[in-house]
Coordinates of C-alpha atoms and ligand atoms in Angstrom, one line a residue:
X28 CA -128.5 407.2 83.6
X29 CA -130.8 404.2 83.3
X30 CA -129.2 400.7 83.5
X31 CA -130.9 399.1 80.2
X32 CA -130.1 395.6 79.5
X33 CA -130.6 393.8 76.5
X34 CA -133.4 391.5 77.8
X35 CA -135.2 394.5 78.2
X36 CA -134.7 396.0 74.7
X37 CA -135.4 392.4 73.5
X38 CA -138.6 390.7 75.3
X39 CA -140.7 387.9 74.6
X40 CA -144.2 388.5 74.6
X41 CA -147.6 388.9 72.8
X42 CA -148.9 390.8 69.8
X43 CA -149.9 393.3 68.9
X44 CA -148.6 395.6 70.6
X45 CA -145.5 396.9 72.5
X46 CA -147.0 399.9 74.7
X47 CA -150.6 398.6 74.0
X48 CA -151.1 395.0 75.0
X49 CA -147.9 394.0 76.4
X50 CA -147.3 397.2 78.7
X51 CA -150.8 397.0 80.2
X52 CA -150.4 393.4 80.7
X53 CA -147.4 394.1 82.9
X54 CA -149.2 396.7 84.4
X55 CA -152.2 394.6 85.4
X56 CA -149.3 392.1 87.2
X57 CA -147.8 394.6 88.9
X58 CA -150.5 395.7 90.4
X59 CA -151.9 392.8 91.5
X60 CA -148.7 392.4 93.2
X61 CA -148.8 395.9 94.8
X62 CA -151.8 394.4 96.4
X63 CA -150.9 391.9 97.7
X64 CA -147.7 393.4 99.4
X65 CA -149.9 395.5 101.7
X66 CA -152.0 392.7 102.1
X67 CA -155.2 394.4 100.3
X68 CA -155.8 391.4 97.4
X69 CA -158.2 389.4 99.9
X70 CA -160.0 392.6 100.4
X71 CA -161.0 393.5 96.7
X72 CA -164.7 393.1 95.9
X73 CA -164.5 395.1 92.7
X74 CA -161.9 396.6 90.1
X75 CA -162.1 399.2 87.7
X76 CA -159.7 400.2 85.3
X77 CA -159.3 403.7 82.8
X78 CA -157.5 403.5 79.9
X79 CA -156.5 407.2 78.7
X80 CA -155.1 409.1 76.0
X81 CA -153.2 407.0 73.1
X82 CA -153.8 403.9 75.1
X83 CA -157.5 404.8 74.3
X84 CA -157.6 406.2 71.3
X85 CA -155.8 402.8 69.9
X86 CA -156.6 400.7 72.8
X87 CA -159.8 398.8 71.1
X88 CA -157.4 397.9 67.8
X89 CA -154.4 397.2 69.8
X90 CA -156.2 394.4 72.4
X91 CA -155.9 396.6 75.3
X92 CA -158.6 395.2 76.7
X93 CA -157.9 392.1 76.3
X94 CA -154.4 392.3 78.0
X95 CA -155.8 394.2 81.0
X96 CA -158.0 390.8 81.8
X97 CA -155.5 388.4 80.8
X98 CA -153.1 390.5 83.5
X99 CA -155.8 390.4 86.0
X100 CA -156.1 386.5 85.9
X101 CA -152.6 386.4 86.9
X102 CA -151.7 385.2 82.9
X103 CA -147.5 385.7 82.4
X104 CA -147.1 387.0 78.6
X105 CA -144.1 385.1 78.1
X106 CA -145.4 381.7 78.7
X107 CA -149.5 381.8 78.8
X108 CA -150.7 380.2 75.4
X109 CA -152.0 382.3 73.0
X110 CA -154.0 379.9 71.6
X111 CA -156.3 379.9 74.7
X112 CA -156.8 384.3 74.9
X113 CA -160.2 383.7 73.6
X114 CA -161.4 381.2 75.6
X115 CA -160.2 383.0 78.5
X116 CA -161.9 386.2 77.4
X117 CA -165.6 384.8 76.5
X118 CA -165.3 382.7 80.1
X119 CA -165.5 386.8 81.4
X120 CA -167.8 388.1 79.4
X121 CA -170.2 385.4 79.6
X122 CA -169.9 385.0 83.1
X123 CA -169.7 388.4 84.0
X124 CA -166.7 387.9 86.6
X125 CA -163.0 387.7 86.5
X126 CA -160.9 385.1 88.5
X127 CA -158.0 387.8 90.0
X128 CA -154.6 386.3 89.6
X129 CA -156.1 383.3 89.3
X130 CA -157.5 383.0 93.3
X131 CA -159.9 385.3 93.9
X132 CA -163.7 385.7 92.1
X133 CA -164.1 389.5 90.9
X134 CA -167.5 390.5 89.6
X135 CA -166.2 392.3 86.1
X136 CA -168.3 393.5 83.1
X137 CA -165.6 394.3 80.8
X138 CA -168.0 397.1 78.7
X139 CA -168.1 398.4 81.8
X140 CA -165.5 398.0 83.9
X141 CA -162.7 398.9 81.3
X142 CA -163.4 402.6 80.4
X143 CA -161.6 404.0 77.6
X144 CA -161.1 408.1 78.5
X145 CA -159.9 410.1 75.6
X146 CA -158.4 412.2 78.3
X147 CA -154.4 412.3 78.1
X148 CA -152.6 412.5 81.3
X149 CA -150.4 414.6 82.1
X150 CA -147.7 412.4 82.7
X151 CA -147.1 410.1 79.7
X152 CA -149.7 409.5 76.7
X153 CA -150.3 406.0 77.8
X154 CA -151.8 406.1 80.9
X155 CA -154.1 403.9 82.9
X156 CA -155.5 403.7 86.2
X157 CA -156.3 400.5 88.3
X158 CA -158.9 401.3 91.2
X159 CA -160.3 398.9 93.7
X160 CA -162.7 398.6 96.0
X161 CA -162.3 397.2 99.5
X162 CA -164.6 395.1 101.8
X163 CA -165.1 397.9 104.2
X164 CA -166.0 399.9 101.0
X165 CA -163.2 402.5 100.9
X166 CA -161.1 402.7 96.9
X167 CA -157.8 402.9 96.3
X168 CA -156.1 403.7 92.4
X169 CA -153.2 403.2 90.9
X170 CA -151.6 404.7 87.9
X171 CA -148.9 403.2 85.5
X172 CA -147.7 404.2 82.2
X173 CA -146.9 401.9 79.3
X174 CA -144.0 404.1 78.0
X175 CA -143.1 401.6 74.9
X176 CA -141.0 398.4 74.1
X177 CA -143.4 396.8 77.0
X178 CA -142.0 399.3 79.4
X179 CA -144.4 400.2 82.6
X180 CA -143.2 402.6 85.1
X181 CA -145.1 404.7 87.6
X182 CA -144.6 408.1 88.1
X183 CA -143.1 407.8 90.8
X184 CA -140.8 405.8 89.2
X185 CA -139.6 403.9 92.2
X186 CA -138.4 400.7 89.4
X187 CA -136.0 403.8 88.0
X188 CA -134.2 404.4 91.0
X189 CA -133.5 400.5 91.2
X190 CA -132.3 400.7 87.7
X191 CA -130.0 403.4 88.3
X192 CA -128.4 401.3 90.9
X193 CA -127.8 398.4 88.6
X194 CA -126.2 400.8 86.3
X195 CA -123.4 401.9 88.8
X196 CA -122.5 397.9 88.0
X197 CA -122.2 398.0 84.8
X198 CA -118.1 398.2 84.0
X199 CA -119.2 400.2 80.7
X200 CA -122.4 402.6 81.4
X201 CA -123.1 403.5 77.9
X202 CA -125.9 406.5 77.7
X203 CA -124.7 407.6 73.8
X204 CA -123.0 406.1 71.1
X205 CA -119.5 408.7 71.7
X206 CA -119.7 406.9 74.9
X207 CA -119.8 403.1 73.4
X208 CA -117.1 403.9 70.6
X209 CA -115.0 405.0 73.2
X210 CA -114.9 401.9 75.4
X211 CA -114.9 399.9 72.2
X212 CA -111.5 401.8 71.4
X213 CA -110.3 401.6 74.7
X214 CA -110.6 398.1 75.2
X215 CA -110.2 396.7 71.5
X216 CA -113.4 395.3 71.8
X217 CA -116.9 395.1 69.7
X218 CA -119.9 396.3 70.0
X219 CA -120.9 392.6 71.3
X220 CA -118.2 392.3 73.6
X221 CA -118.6 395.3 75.2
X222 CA -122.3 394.9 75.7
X223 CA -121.3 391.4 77.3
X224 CA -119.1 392.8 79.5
X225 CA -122.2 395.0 80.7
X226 CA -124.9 391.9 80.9
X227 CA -122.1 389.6 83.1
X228 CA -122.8 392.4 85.9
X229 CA -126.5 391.2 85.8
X230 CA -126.4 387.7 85.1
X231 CA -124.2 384.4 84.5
X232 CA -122.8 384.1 80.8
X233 CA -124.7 380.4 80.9
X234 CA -128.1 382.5 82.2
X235 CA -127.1 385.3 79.6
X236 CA -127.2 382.3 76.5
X237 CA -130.0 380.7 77.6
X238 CA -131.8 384.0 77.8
X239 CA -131.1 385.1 74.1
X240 CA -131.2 381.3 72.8
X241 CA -135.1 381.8 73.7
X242 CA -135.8 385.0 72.3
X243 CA -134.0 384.2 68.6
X244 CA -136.5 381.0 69.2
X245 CA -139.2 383.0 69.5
X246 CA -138.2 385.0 66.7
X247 CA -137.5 381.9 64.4
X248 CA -140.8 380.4 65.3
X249 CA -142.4 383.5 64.7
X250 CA -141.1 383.9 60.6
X251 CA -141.8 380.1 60.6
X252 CA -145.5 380.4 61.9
X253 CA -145.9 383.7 59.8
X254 CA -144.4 382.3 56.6
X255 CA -147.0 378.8 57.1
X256 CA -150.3 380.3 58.3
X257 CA -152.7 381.8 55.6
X258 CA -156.0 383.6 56.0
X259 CA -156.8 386.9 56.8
X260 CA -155.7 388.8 60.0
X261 CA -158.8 389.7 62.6
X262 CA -159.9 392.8 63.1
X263 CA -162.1 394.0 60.0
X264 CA -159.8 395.4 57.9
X265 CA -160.0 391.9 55.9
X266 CA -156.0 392.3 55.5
X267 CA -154.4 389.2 53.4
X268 CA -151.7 387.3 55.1
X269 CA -149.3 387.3 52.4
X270 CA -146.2 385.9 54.4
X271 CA -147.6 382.5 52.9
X272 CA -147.6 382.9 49.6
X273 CA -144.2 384.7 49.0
X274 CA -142.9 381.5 51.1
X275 CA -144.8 379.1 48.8
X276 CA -143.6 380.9 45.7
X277 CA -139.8 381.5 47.2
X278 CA -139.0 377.9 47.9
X279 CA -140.3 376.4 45.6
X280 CA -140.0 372.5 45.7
X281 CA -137.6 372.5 48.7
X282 CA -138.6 370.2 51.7
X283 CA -138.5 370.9 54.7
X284 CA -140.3 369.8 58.4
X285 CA -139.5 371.9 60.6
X286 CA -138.1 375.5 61.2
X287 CA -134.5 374.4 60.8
X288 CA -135.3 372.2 58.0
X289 CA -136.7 375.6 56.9
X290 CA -133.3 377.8 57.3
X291 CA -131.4 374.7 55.0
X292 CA -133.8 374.6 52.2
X293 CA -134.0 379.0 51.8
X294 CA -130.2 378.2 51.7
X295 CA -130.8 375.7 48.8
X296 CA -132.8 378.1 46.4
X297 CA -131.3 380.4 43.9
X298 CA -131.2 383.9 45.4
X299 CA -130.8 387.5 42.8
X300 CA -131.8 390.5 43.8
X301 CA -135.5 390.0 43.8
X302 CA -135.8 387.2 45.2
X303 CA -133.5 388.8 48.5
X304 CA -135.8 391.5 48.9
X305 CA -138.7 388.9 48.8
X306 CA -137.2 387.0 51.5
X307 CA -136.1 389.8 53.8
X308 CA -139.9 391.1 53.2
X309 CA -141.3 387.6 53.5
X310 CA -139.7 387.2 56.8
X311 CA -140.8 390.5 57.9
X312 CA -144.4 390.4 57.0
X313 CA -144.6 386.6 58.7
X314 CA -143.5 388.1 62.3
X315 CA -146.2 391.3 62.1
X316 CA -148.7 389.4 60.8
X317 CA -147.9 386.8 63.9
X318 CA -148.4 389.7 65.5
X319 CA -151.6 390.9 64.3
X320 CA -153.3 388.0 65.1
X321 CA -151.7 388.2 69.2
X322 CA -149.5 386.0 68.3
X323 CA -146.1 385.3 70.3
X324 CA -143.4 387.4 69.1
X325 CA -140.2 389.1 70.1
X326 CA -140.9 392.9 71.3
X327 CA -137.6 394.5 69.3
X328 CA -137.8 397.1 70.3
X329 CA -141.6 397.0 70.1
X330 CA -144.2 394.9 68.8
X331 CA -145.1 397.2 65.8
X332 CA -141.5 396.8 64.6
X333 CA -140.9 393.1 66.3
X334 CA -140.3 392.4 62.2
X335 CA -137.3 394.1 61.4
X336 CA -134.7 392.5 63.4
X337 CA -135.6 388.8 62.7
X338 CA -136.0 389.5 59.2
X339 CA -132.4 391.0 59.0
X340 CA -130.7 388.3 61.0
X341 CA -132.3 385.8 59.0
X342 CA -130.7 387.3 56.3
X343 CA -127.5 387.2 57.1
X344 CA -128.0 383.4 58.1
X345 CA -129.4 382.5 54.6
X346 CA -128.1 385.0 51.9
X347 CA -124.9 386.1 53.4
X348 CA -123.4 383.5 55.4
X349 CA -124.7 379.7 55.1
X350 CA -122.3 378.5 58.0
X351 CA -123.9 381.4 60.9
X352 CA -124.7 379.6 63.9
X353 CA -126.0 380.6 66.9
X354 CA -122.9 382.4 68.1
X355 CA -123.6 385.4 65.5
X356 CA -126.9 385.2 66.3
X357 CA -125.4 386.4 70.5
X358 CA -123.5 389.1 68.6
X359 CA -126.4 390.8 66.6
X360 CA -129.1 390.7 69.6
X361 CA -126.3 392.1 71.8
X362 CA -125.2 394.8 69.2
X363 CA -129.4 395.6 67.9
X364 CA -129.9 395.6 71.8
X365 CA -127.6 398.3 73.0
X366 CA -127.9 400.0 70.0
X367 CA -131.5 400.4 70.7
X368 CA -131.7 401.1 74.5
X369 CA -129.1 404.5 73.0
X370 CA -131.9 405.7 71.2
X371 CA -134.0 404.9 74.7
X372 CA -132.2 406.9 76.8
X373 CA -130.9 410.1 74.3
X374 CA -135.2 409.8 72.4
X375 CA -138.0 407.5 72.8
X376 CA -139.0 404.0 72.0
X377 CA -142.7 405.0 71.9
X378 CA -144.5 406.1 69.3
X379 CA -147.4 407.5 71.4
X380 CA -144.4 409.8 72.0
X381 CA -142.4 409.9 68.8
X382 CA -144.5 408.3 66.1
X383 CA -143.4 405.4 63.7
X384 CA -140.2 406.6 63.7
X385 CA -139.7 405.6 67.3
X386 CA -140.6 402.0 66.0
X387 CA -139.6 401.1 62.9
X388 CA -137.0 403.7 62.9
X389 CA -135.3 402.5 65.6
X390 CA -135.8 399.2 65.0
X391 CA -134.3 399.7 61.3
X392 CA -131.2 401.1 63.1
X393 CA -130.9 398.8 65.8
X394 CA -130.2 396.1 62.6
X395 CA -128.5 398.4 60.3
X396 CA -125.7 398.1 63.5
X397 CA -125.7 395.2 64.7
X398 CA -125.8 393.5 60.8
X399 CA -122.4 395.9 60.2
X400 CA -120.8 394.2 63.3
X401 CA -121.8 390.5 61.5
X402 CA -120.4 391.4 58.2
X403 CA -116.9 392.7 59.7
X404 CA -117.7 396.1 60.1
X405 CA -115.7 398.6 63.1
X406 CA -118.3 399.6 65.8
X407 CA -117.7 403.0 63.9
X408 CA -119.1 401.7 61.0
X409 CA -121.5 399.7 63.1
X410 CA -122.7 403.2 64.5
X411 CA -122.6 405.1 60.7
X412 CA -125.3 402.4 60.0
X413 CA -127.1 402.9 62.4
X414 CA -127.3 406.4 61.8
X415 CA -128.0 405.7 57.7
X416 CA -130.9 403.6 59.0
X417 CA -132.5 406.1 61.5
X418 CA -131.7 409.4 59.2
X419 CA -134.0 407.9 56.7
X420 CA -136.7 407.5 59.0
X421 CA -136.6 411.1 60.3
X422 CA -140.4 412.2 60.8
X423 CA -142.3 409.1 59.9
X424 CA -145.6 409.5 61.8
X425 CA -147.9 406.6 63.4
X426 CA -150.9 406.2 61.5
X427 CA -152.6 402.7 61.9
X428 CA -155.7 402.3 59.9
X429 CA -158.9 401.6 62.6
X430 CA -156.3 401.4 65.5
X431 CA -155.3 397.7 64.0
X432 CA -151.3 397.5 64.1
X433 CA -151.4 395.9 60.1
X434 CA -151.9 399.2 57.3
X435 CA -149.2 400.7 57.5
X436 CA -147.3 398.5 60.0
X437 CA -146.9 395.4 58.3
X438 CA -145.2 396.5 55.5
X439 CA -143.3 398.8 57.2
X440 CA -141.4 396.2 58.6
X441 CA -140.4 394.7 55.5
X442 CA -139.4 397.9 54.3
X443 CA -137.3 398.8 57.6
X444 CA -135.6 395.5 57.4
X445 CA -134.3 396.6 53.7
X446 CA -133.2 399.8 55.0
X447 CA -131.1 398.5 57.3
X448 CA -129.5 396.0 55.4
X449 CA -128.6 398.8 52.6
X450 CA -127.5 401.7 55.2
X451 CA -125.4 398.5 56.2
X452 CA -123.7 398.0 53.2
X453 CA -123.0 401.6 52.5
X454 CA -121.4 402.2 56.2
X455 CA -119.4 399.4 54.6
X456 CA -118.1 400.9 52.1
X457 CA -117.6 404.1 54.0
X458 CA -115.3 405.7 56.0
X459 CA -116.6 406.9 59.5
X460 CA -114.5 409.6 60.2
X461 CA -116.0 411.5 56.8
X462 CA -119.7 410.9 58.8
X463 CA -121.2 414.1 59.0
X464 CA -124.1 412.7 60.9
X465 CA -122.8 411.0 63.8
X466 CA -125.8 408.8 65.6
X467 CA -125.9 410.9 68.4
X468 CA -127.1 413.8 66.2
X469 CA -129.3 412.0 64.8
X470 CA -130.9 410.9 67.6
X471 CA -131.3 414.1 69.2
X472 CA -133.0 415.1 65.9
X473 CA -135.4 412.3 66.1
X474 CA -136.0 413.2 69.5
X475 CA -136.8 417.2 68.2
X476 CA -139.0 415.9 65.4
X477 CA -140.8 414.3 68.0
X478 CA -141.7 417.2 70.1
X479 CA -142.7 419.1 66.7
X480 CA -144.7 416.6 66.0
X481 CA -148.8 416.6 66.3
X482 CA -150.6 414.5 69.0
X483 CA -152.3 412.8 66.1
X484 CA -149.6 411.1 64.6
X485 CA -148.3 409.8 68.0
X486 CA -150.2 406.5 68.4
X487 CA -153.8 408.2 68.2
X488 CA -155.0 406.9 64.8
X489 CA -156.7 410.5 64.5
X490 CA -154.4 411.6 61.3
X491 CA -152.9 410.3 57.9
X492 CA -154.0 407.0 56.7
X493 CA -156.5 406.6 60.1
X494 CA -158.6 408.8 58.6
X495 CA -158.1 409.0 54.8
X496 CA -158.7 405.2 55.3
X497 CA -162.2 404.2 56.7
X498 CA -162.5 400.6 58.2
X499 CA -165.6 400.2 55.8
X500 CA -163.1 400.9 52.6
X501 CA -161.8 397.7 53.4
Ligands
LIG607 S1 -147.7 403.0 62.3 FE1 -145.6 402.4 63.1 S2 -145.6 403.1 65.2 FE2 -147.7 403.2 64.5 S3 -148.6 401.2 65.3 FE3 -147.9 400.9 63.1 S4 -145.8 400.2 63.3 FE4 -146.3 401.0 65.3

């Protein structure tokens, strides 16, 4: 079993995409860094690298490209400022050479020194290939695979063997849900707790805080940017931001300065039905169209679907419970996070691999679950949601128009965020032990549908609205 912890399901990094931008990213860092530990950096003279299959396919859309050579210079995608990506990409292509991890001059054309294969490996549909050459002229390549979430491994997968240590530590190694109810039974514990348990093996409950204080930041600042930034997304599609609008037309003549001031004055407005789902959709639709526009956002579990959670917590902190603080906030990223490292282990994350199911799916799930645990639920009930959330994503394929993660995936977020609070409210009201679909099932269906289903509605934009929609339509 593969020790997952929540900082892994839950990582901060840059749009728009999970396996796309942020995987290859972290690939480009780790090999730099496999360089340098058998003292070959000072020796490269030239780089190559071959994107392959989905990453491909998509790669264009999804800023592949663009991460490779931001990885290359050495850029971390946690903390390097968006804002600057495009100055740091025309300084390449106009001067035709790339500064390797920041030290070391590499001539680099990126037309020609990126090449985009429509081969699939054999290994994973996300595969790339770093190749240098050396002063004494001899190459050397290295292959990694971007298998979703921001996940790299290689095939040897040396980092899994590591991670299978760390998960002999855990005091609760949880690979299914059966697994997590029991403990949670055992121990009279939540869903939270239990998961807490699990993180204090890997770091200090202070380090543990800090750590998820920063990512429900990110997430915060990523509705707040969203919901204040209008315009239309890059890319060609001429897509609409219309985060800003719904906000403008939602609050009305509230106040406000900052993001917080933001949270009090959605508390202030008069809320009925419609006006909920325009909030939870408005919140939704801010984060993926952060992310369209590589902006900073939360990968939960994936950049496609970084919408979903932060739409649902936010709310629970402005419809459902004016007085959450950041303690529930702890609770629901613990919860969404285990929750969503299940459907890791027992399916996929990826949708190169499962298709939008993989994303929004799980990411509807993860929320359903850990919203049930906020509003009182029993970690049964927290798991019957899950399984509501997920059973009604069954089969949903990836389809991105022009490779661009915005038609369908925007939207799908909102929608995915209002799945999961209604699968939560009917776990509510239901009793578990009646389930006949317990979220184990359910994942191993989701996992089945994903073999059965086509290469071209994994992540390939080569079926469903990719081609009944033509970039020029738009
Ligand atoms: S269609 Fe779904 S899985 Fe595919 S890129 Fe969009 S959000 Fe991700």
């Amino acid at each position: 079993m593969e020790s997952i912890s929540v900082f892994d399901m839950l990582s901060i990094g840059v749009g728009p995409s999970s396996s796309h931008t942020l995987g290859p990213w972290r690939a480009a860092l780790r090999w730099i860094a496999e360089l340098k530990e058998k003292n070959q950096f000072h020796d490269v003279v030239a780089i190559n690298i071959d994107l392959y299959g989905s990453l491909s396919l998509t790669g264009r859309g999804h800023a592949t490209d663009v991460a490779v050579m931001l990885g290359l210079t050495g850029f971390d995608p946690v903390t390097f400022p968006i804002e600057d990506i495009q100055k740091e990409i025309d300084f390449i292509t106009s001067q035709n050479k790339l500064k390797l991890n920041n030290e070391l001059d590499v001539p680099f054309v990126p037309k020609e020194n990126i090449i985009f294969n429509r081969k699939f490996l054999e290994f994973h549909p996300n595969g790339m290939t770093f190749t240098a050459t050396f002063t004494n002229g001899s190459k050397k390549s290295s292959s990694f695979y971007s298998i979703g979430g921001g996940f790299t491994v290689k095939e040897e997968r040396t980092r899994k063997k590591i991670k299978l240590e760390k998960f002999a530590q855990f005091p609760f190694p949880i690979e299914k849900g059966t697994e997590l109810l029991a403990y949670c039974k055992a121990e009279g514990k939540s869903i939270s707790e239990i998961v807490l348990e699990n993180e204090k093996s890997l770091r200090t409950e202070a380090e543990i805080n800090e750590g998820l204080k920063k990512i429900w930041d990110v997430m915060l600042d990523s509705m707040y940017v969203g919901a204040h930034t209008e315009g239309i997304l890059p890319g060609g599609l001429n897509v609409t931001r219309r985060a800003f609008d719904m906000n403008k037309n939602l609050i009305g003549n509230e106040k406000y300065a900052d993001a917080e001031g933001w949270i009090a004055a959605i508390r202030n407005t008069e809320v009925k039905f419609r006006q909920i789902l325009k909030w939870v959709s408005c919140f939704a639709l801010a984060v993926n169209e952060v992310n369209a526009s590589l902006g900073r956002v939360v990968t939960a579990p994936t950049n496609g679907s970084a919408g979903v959670i932060p739409a649902v917590m936010m709310y629970y902190m402005v419809i459902e419970n004016h007085d959450a603080n950041f303690d529930d906030v702890r609770k629901f990223l613990l919860t969404s996070g285990e929750i969503g490292s299940i459907f890791k282990k027992g399916a996929t994350i990826s949708a190169a691999m499962g298709g939008c199911q993989a994303e929004i799916g799980v990411s509807s799930s993860m929320a359903a679950g850990a919203l049930c645990e906020l509003m009182g639920g029993t970690p049964e009930q927290c798991l019957m949601a899950s399984e509501i959330a997920m059973e009604h994503h069954l089969g949903m394929t990836c389809d991105p128009i022009a490779g661009l993660v915005q038609i369908p995936c925007i939207e799908r977020n909102a929608m995915g965020a209002i799945k999961a609070i209604n699968a939560c409210e009917m776990a509510l009201d239901s009793d578990p032990s009646k389930a006949k679909v317990p979220l184990d099932k359910v994942i191993a269906t989701m996992w089945e549908t994903a073999k059965d289903m086509t290469s071209k509605y994994k992540e390939t934009s080569e079926g469903g609205l990719a081609v009944q929609v033509n970039i020029s339509d738009c």
